[in-house]
Amino acid sequence: MKTITLTKKLSTIAVLSALSFGAQAASLDTTNVTYGGYVKLDAMWSDFSAGTISGGSIGRDFYVPVTTPVGPDAKNNDAVFDMHARQSRFFFDTDTKLDSGKSIKTKIELDFMVTAGGDERISNSYVPRLRQAYVTYDGWLFGQAWSNFQNVGALPETLDFVGPTEGTVFSRQTMVKYTTGNWSFSAENPESTVTVNGARIETDDASIPDLSARYTHNADWGQLVVAGLARQLKYNKADINATETSYGVSVSGKINLGKNNLKFMLTQGTGLGRYVGLNAANGAVLDGNDLDAIDSTSGFVGYQHHWSNKVRSTFVYSFLEADNNRDLAAVYGSPTKSSTSYSANLLYSPEKKLTFGVEYRHANREVESGADGDLNRLQFSAKYAF
């Protein structure tokens, strides 16, 4: 991460104007500009038991539970190989000191995941996407950032883009957040995913923002975070105007074990939908003119062990259980009932910011009909942070 100090100079006209009126010029503002990121190569061999997903699927770039096919083992099914540098990332921060003694900070962060672009046949020219863009002032945050309901610090170190995908709260979105001491509160952009006639429908009908409260406790032994979420699920189409309340609680943290650590998360709620497992389960299913919220329990545990100053490993178990209404599941297709994954990696850093790694992942997804499917993936990565 690099820092540049910029000095904002008053224009000649502004200085002359100040002198003409006998005013005294204030001290010049100083803005610290920080930039950084990383370049990362990912190479993966993926073996899907129930048939390989298409090369354009997001599940070929990183682990997305809902993309794992289910059904009988496919005949003549071979592993597929993919390679990309789409996770490479860049951020740009500013920190401006004000005359009041307070600071205004900004952040803009980009990468190339989950975007369109050139085909692999010729150019691989992927479009950059906005990850984060926000301003902070006096405890307030305005813009797009990690959801207040999520604890990014609890995510284990994995080669996969997310890692314990089905077991973690994972969301970036526009919000207004206020932080005071150990507490933070947010009003965030609402969006619902509802199952209608067997299809996922994304609705933007909510009349209030998603609301979150979070308490963070830091200690010598590690960190503990408790977060709560309350939101409105709403489907307003044609002559149907259905509303349901969604809520959830997430407990997560990190326990230091000398040089090693244990990270964890457990989340329980009703109608959490897109907040958990990259939307492995929808928030609700439309039952006639009413919404039936889908309960879910998810979590993960990850242990990191340092073999030496340059070699380390992370072992992760992750799960999600969705409590679908069986009667509605029979009518509206066969939604995801459960998803689990195990992963283990070996990382080598010959230099502080240069890391080579290999990771193995086994995952299973089961739907309400009882059909299931497995994913076995071997991944190699090379990453340099700057």
Coordinates of C-alpha atoms in Angstrom, one line a residue:
M1 CA 0.0 0.0 0.0
K2 CA 1.5 3.4 -1.1
T3 CA 0.8 6.8 0.4
I4 CA 1.2 10.1 -1.4
T5 CA 0.7 13.5 0.3
L6 CA -1.0 16.2 -1.8
T7 CA -1.2 19.9 -0.8
K8 CA -4.2 21.8 -2.0
K9 CA -3.0 25.3 -3.1
L10 CA -5.1 28.4 -3.0
S11 CA -5.4 30.0 -6.5
T12 CA -3.8 33.4 -7.1
I13 CA -7.2 35.0 -7.5
A14 CA -8.4 33.6 -4.1
V15 CA -5.2 34.9 -2.4
L16 CA -5.5 38.4 -3.9
S17 CA -9.2 38.5 -3.0
A18 CA -8.4 37.5 0.6
L19 CA -5.7 40.2 0.8
S20 CA -8.0 42.9 -0.7
F21 CA -10.5 42.3 2.1
G22 CA -7.9 42.2 4.8
A23 CA -8.7 38.5 5.6
Q24 CA -6.2 36.0 6.9
A25 CA -5.8 32.9 4.8
A26 CA -6.4 29.7 6.7
S27 CA -3.7 27.0 6.8
L28 CA -3.6 24.9 3.7
D29 CA -5.5 21.6 3.8
T30 CA -3.5 18.4 3.4
T31 CA -4.9 15.2 1.8
N32 CA -3.2 11.9 2.1
V33 CA -3.8 9.7 -0.9
T34 CA -3.4 5.9 -0.5
Y35 CA -3.6 3.3 -3.3
G36 CA -3.1 -0.4 -3.3
G37 CA -4.5 -3.8 -4.3
Y38 CA -3.2 -7.0 -5.7
V39 CA -2.7 -9.0 -8.9
K40 CA -3.8 -12.6 -8.6
L41 CA -3.8 -15.6 -10.9
D42 CA -6.2 -18.4 -10.3
A43 CA -6.0 -21.8 -12.0
M44 CA -8.7 -24.5 -11.2
W45 CA -9.5 -28.1 -12.1
S46 CA -13.3 -28.6 -11.3
D47 CA -15.1 -32.0 -11.3
F48 CA -18.9 -31.8 -11.0
S49 CA -20.5 -35.2 -10.3
A50 CA -23.9 -34.4 -12.0
G51 CA -22.5 -32.8 -15.1
T52 CA -20.2 -29.9 -15.9
I53 CA -21.7 -26.4 -15.8
S54 CA -21.1 -24.1 -18.8
G55 CA -17.9 -22.2 -19.3
G56 CA -19.7 -18.9 -18.9
S57 CA -21.1 -19.8 -15.5
I58 CA -19.9 -17.7 -12.5
G59 CA -19.4 -21.1 -10.7
R60 CA -16.4 -21.7 -13.0
D61 CA -14.6 -18.6 -11.6
F62 CA -15.2 -19.2 -7.9
Y63 CA -17.3 -21.4 -5.6
V64 CA -21.0 -20.5 -5.8
P65 CA -23.1 -23.2 -4.1
V66 CA -26.3 -22.8 -6.1
T67 CA -24.5 -23.5 -9.4
T68 CA -23.5 -27.0 -8.3
P69 CA -25.6 -29.4 -10.5
V70 CA -27.7 -32.1 -8.8
G71 CA -28.9 -35.4 -10.0
P72 CA -27.4 -38.8 -11.0
D73 CA -23.7 -39.1 -11.6
A74 CA -22.9 -38.0 -15.2
K75 CA -21.3 -40.5 -17.5
N76 CA -18.0 -39.8 -19.1
N77 CA -17.7 -36.7 -16.9
D78 CA -14.2 -35.2 -16.9
A79 CA -12.7 -32.4 -14.9
V80 CA -12.6 -29.0 -16.6
F81 CA -9.7 -26.5 -16.3
D82 CA -10.1 -22.7 -16.0
M83 CA -7.6 -19.9 -15.5
H84 CA -8.2 -16.2 -14.9
A85 CA -6.9 -13.1 -13.3
R86 CA -10.3 -11.5 -12.6
Q87 CA -9.9 -11.2 -8.9
S88 CA -7.1 -8.7 -9.3
R89 CA -8.1 -5.6 -7.4
F90 CA -7.3 -1.9 -7.0
F91 CA -8.4 0.7 -4.4
F92 CA -7.9 4.4 -4.0
D93 CA -8.3 6.2 -0.6
T94 CA -8.2 9.8 0.5
D95 CA -7.9 11.3 4.0
T96 CA -8.4 15.1 4.3
K97 CA -7.7 16.9 7.6
L98 CA -10.1 19.7 8.2
D99 CA -9.6 23.0 10.1
S100 CA -12.0 21.6 12.7
G101 CA -9.6 18.8 13.4
K102 CA -11.9 16.2 11.9
S103 CA -11.2 14.2 8.8
I104 CA -13.1 13.3 5.7
K105 CA -12.2 10.0 4.1
T106 CA -13.1 8.4 0.9
K107 CA -12.6 5.0 -0.7
I108 CA -13.1 3.6 -4.2
E109 CA -12.4 -0.1 -4.9
L110 CA -12.6 -2.0 -8.2
D111 CA -12.1 -5.6 -9.4
F112 CA -13.2 -7.6 -12.5
M113 CA -15.3 -10.4 -11.0
V114 CA -18.9 -11.2 -12.1
T115 CA -18.8 -8.8 -15.1
A116 CA -19.1 -9.1 -18.8
G117 CA -16.2 -8.7 -21.2
G118 CA -14.3 -10.2 -24.1
D119 CA -14.5 -13.9 -24.8
E120 CA -11.7 -16.3 -23.8
R121 CA -11.1 -17.1 -27.5
I122 CA -9.5 -13.7 -28.1
S123 CA -9.3 -10.9 -25.5
N124 CA -10.5 -11.8 -22.0
S125 CA -11.2 -8.1 -21.7
Y126 CA -13.4 -8.0 -18.5
V127 CA -15.2 -4.9 -17.5
P128 CA -14.2 -3.4 -14.1
R129 CA -16.9 -3.4 -11.4
L130 CA -17.5 -1.2 -8.4
R131 CA -16.9 -3.0 -5.1
Q132 CA -16.9 -0.1 -2.7
A133 CA -17.3 3.7 -3.0
Y134 CA -18.0 5.7 0.1
V135 CA -17.2 8.8 2.2
T136 CA -16.8 8.9 6.0
Y137 CA -17.2 11.9 8.3
D138 CA -17.6 12.2 12.0
G139 CA -18.7 8.6 12.5
W140 CA -21.0 8.5 9.4
L141 CA -20.5 6.5 6.3
F142 CA -22.3 7.3 3.0
G143 CA -22.0 5.1 -0.1
Q144 CA -21.4 1.5 -1.0
A145 CA -19.6 -0.7 1.4
W146 CA -19.7 -4.0 3.2
S147 CA -23.0 -4.6 4.9
N148 CA -23.1 -3.8 8.6
F149 CA -24.6 -7.2 9.0
Q150 CA -21.4 -8.9 7.8
N151 CA -18.1 -9.3 9.6
V152 CA -15.4 -9.3 6.9
G153 CA -12.7 -9.9 9.6
A154 CA -14.1 -13.3 10.3
L155 CA -13.5 -14.7 6.8
P156 CA -10.7 -17.3 6.7
E157 CA -7.7 -17.0 4.3
T158 CA -8.7 -19.1 1.3
L159 CA -7.7 -19.1 -2.4
D160 CA -11.3 -19.1 -3.4
F161 CA -12.8 -15.7 -3.9
V162 CA -15.2 -16.1 -0.8
G163 CA -14.2 -19.3 0.8
P164 CA -16.9 -20.5 3.3
T165 CA -19.5 -19.3 0.8
E166 CA -22.7 -21.1 2.0
G167 CA -21.9 -20.4 5.6
T168 CA -21.2 -16.6 5.5
V169 CA -23.1 -13.4 5.4
F170 CA -21.8 -11.7 2.2
S171 CA -23.1 -8.4 0.9
R172 CA -21.9 -5.1 -0.4
Q173 CA -24.5 -2.4 -1.0
T174 CA -25.3 1.3 -0.7
M175 CA -26.0 2.5 2.8
V176 CA -25.9 5.1 5.5
K177 CA -24.1 3.9 8.6
Y178 CA -23.3 5.5 11.9
T179 CA -20.6 4.2 14.2
T180 CA -20.1 5.2 17.8
G181 CA -17.8 3.3 20.1
N182 CA -18.4 -0.5 19.7
W183 CA -21.8 0.0 18.1
S184 CA -22.7 0.6 14.4
F185 CA -26.1 1.1 12.9
S186 CA -27.1 1.2 9.2
A187 CA -29.9 1.7 6.8
E188 CA -29.1 -0.2 3.6
N189 CA -30.5 -0.7 0.1
P190 CA -33.4 -3.2 0.1
E191 CA -33.9 -6.0 -2.4
S192 CA -35.9 -9.2 -2.1
T193 CA -35.6 -12.5 -3.9
V194 CA -38.9 -14.4 -4.1
T195 CA -39.8 -17.8 -5.6
V196 CA -42.8 -17.4 -7.9
N197 CA -44.0 -20.4 -10.0
G198 CA -40.6 -22.1 -9.5
A199 CA -38.6 -19.1 -10.7
R200 CA -36.4 -16.6 -8.7
I201 CA -37.9 -13.1 -9.0
E202 CA -35.9 -10.1 -7.9
T203 CA -38.2 -7.5 -6.5
D204 CA -37.4 -3.9 -5.6
D205 CA -40.8 -3.1 -4.0
A206 CA -39.8 -2.5 -0.4
S207 CA -41.0 0.8 1.1
I208 CA -38.3 1.0 3.8
P209 CA -34.5 0.3 3.9
D210 CA -32.9 -2.8 5.4
L211 CA -31.9 -2.0 9.0
S212 CA -28.9 -3.4 10.9
A213 CA -27.3 -3.0 14.3
R214 CA -23.9 -4.4 15.2
Y215 CA -21.7 -4.7 18.4
T216 CA -18.0 -5.4 18.1
H217 CA -15.8 -6.4 21.0
N218 CA -12.1 -6.5 20.5
A219 CA -9.7 -8.0 23.1
D220 CA -6.2 -9.5 23.3
W221 CA -7.7 -13.0 22.7
G222 CA -9.4 -11.9 19.5
Q223 CA -12.7 -10.4 18.4
L224 CA -16.5 -11.1 18.9
V225 CA -19.2 -9.5 16.7
V226 CA -22.9 -9.8 17.2
A227 CA -25.1 -8.3 14.4
G228 CA -28.8 -8.1 13.9
L229 CA -30.9 -7.5 10.7
A230 CA -34.5 -6.5 10.1
R231 CA -36.0 -5.9 6.7
Q232 CA -39.2 -6.0 4.7
L233 CA -39.8 -8.6 2.0
K234 CA -42.3 -7.4 -0.5
Y235 CA -43.8 -8.6 -3.8
N236 CA -46.1 -6.1 -5.6
K237 CA -47.1 -7.3 -9.1
A238 CA -50.4 -7.1 -10.9
D239 CA -53.2 -7.6 -8.3
I240 CA -50.8 -9.1 -5.7
N241 CA -49.3 -7.0 -2.9
A242 CA -47.7 -9.3 -0.4
T243 CA -45.4 -8.3 2.5
E244 CA -43.5 -10.2 5.1
T245 CA -41.0 -9.4 7.8
S246 CA -37.5 -10.8 7.7
Y247 CA -35.0 -10.8 10.6
G248 CA -31.7 -12.5 11.5
V249 CA -28.9 -12.6 14.0
S250 CA -25.2 -13.4 13.3
V251 CA -22.4 -14.1 15.7
S252 CA -18.9 -14.2 14.4
G253 CA -15.3 -13.6 15.5
K254 CA -11.7 -14.7 15.8
I255 CA -9.8 -16.4 18.5
N256 CA -6.1 -16.0 18.6
L257 CA -4.1 -19.1 19.4
G258 CA -0.5 -17.8 19.5
K259 CA 0.5 -17.4 15.9
N260 CA -2.5 -19.4 14.8
N261 CA -6.2 -18.5 14.9
L262 CA -9.7 -19.8 14.7
K263 CA -12.4 -17.9 12.8
F264 CA -16.1 -18.6 13.0
M265 CA -19.7 -17.5 12.1
L266 CA -23.2 -18.7 13.0
T267 CA -26.2 -17.0 11.4
Q268 CA -29.9 -17.8 12.1
G269 CA -32.9 -16.0 10.6
T270 CA -36.1 -16.0 8.6
G271 CA -36.2 -14.6 5.1
L272 CA -32.4 -13.8 5.0
G273 CA -32.3 -14.8 1.3
R274 CA -29.5 -12.9 -0.6
Y275 CA -27.6 -12.0 2.6
V276 CA -26.4 -15.6 3.2
G277 CA -24.6 -18.0 0.9
L278 CA -24.7 -15.8 -2.2
N279 CA -28.5 -16.2 -2.3
A280 CA -28.4 -20.1 -2.1
A281 CA -32.0 -19.8 -0.8
N282 CA -34.5 -17.2 -1.6
G283 CA -36.0 -14.9 1.0
A284 CA -39.6 -16.1 0.5
V285 CA -41.9 -18.1 -1.7
L286 CA -45.2 -16.7 -3.0
D287 CA -48.1 -18.8 -1.6
G288 CA -51.2 -17.6 -3.3
N289 CA -51.4 -13.9 -2.3
D290 CA -49.0 -14.2 0.7
L291 CA -45.3 -14.5 1.1
D292 CA -43.9 -17.5 3.1
A293 CA -40.5 -16.6 4.5
I294 CA -37.8 -19.2 4.3
D295 CA -35.9 -19.9 7.6
S296 CA -32.2 -20.7 7.4
T297 CA -29.2 -21.6 9.6
S298 CA -25.7 -21.2 8.3
G299 CA -22.2 -21.0 9.6
F300 CA -18.5 -21.9 9.3
V301 CA -15.4 -22.5 11.2
G302 CA -11.9 -22.0 9.9
Y303 CA -8.6 -22.8 11.6
Q304 CA -5.3 -21.3 10.3
H305 CA -2.0 -22.9 11.3
H306 CA 1.4 -21.4 10.6
W307 CA 3.9 -24.1 9.9
S308 CA 6.8 -21.6 9.7
N309 CA 7.2 -17.9 9.1
K310 CA 6.6 -18.4 5.3
V311 CA 4.3 -21.4 5.2
R312 CA 0.7 -21.6 6.6
S313 CA -2.5 -23.6 6.0
T314 CA -6.3 -22.9 6.5
F315 CA -8.8 -25.6 7.1
V316 CA -12.5 -24.7 6.7
Y317 CA -15.9 -26.3 7.2
S318 CA -19.0 -24.4 6.0
F319 CA -22.7 -25.2 5.9
L320 CA -26.2 -23.9 5.1
E321 CA -29.6 -25.4 6.0
A322 CA -32.8 -24.0 4.5
D323 CA -36.1 -24.9 6.0
N324 CA -38.3 -24.8 2.9
N325 CA -42.0 -25.4 3.2
R326 CA -42.3 -29.0 1.8
D327 CA -45.8 -28.4 0.5
L328 CA -44.7 -25.3 -1.3
A329 CA -41.5 -26.9 -2.5
A330 CA -43.6 -29.6 -4.2
V331 CA -45.5 -26.9 -6.1
Y332 CA -42.6 -24.5 -6.8
G333 CA -39.9 -26.8 -7.9
S334 CA -37.1 -28.2 -5.8
P335 CA -35.1 -25.4 -4.0
T336 CA -31.8 -25.9 -2.2
K337 CA -32.2 -27.7 1.1
S338 CA -28.6 -27.8 2.2
S339 CA -25.1 -27.0 1.1
T340 CA -21.8 -28.0 2.7
S341 CA -18.2 -27.6 1.8
Y342 CA -14.7 -28.5 3.2
S343 CA -11.5 -27.0 2.1
A344 CA -7.8 -27.1 3.0
N345 CA -4.9 -25.1 1.5
L346 CA -1.2 -24.7 1.7
L347 CA 0.2 -21.2 1.3
Y348 CA 3.8 -20.2 0.8
S349 CA 5.0 -16.6 1.0
P350 CA 8.7 -16.3 0.0
E351 CA 8.4 -12.5 0.3
K352 CA 6.0 -10.7 2.6
K353 CA 3.4 -9.7 -0.1
L354 CA 4.0 -12.5 -2.6
T355 CA 2.0 -15.7 -2.0
F356 CA 1.7 -19.0 -3.9
G357 CA -0.9 -21.5 -2.8
V358 CA -2.8 -24.7 -3.6
E359 CA -6.3 -25.5 -2.2
Y360 CA -8.6 -28.5 -2.4
R361 CA -12.4 -28.1 -1.9
H362 CA -15.1 -30.7 -1.7
A363 CA -18.7 -29.4 -1.8
N364 CA -22.2 -31.0 -1.8
R365 CA -25.6 -29.4 -2.6
E366 CA -28.9 -31.1 -1.9
V367 CA -32.4 -30.0 -3.0
E368 CA -35.8 -30.7 -1.5
S369 CA -36.5 -33.6 -3.8
G370 CA -33.5 -35.4 -2.4
A371 CA -31.3 -35.1 -5.4
D372 CA -27.7 -33.9 -4.8
G373 CA -24.5 -33.2 -6.5
D374 CA -20.8 -32.9 -5.6
L375 CA -18.0 -30.5 -6.6
N376 CA -14.3 -31.4 -6.2
R377 CA -12.0 -28.6 -7.1
L378 CA -8.2 -28.2 -7.0
Q379 CA -7.0 -24.6 -7.2
F380 CA -3.6 -23.0 -7.6
S381 CA -3.1 -19.2 -7.1
A382 CA -0.3 -16.7 -7.3
K383 CA -0.8 -13.3 -5.7
Y384 CA 1.2 -10.1 -5.2
A385 CA -0.2 -7.4 -3.0
F386 CA 1.1 -3.8 -3.6

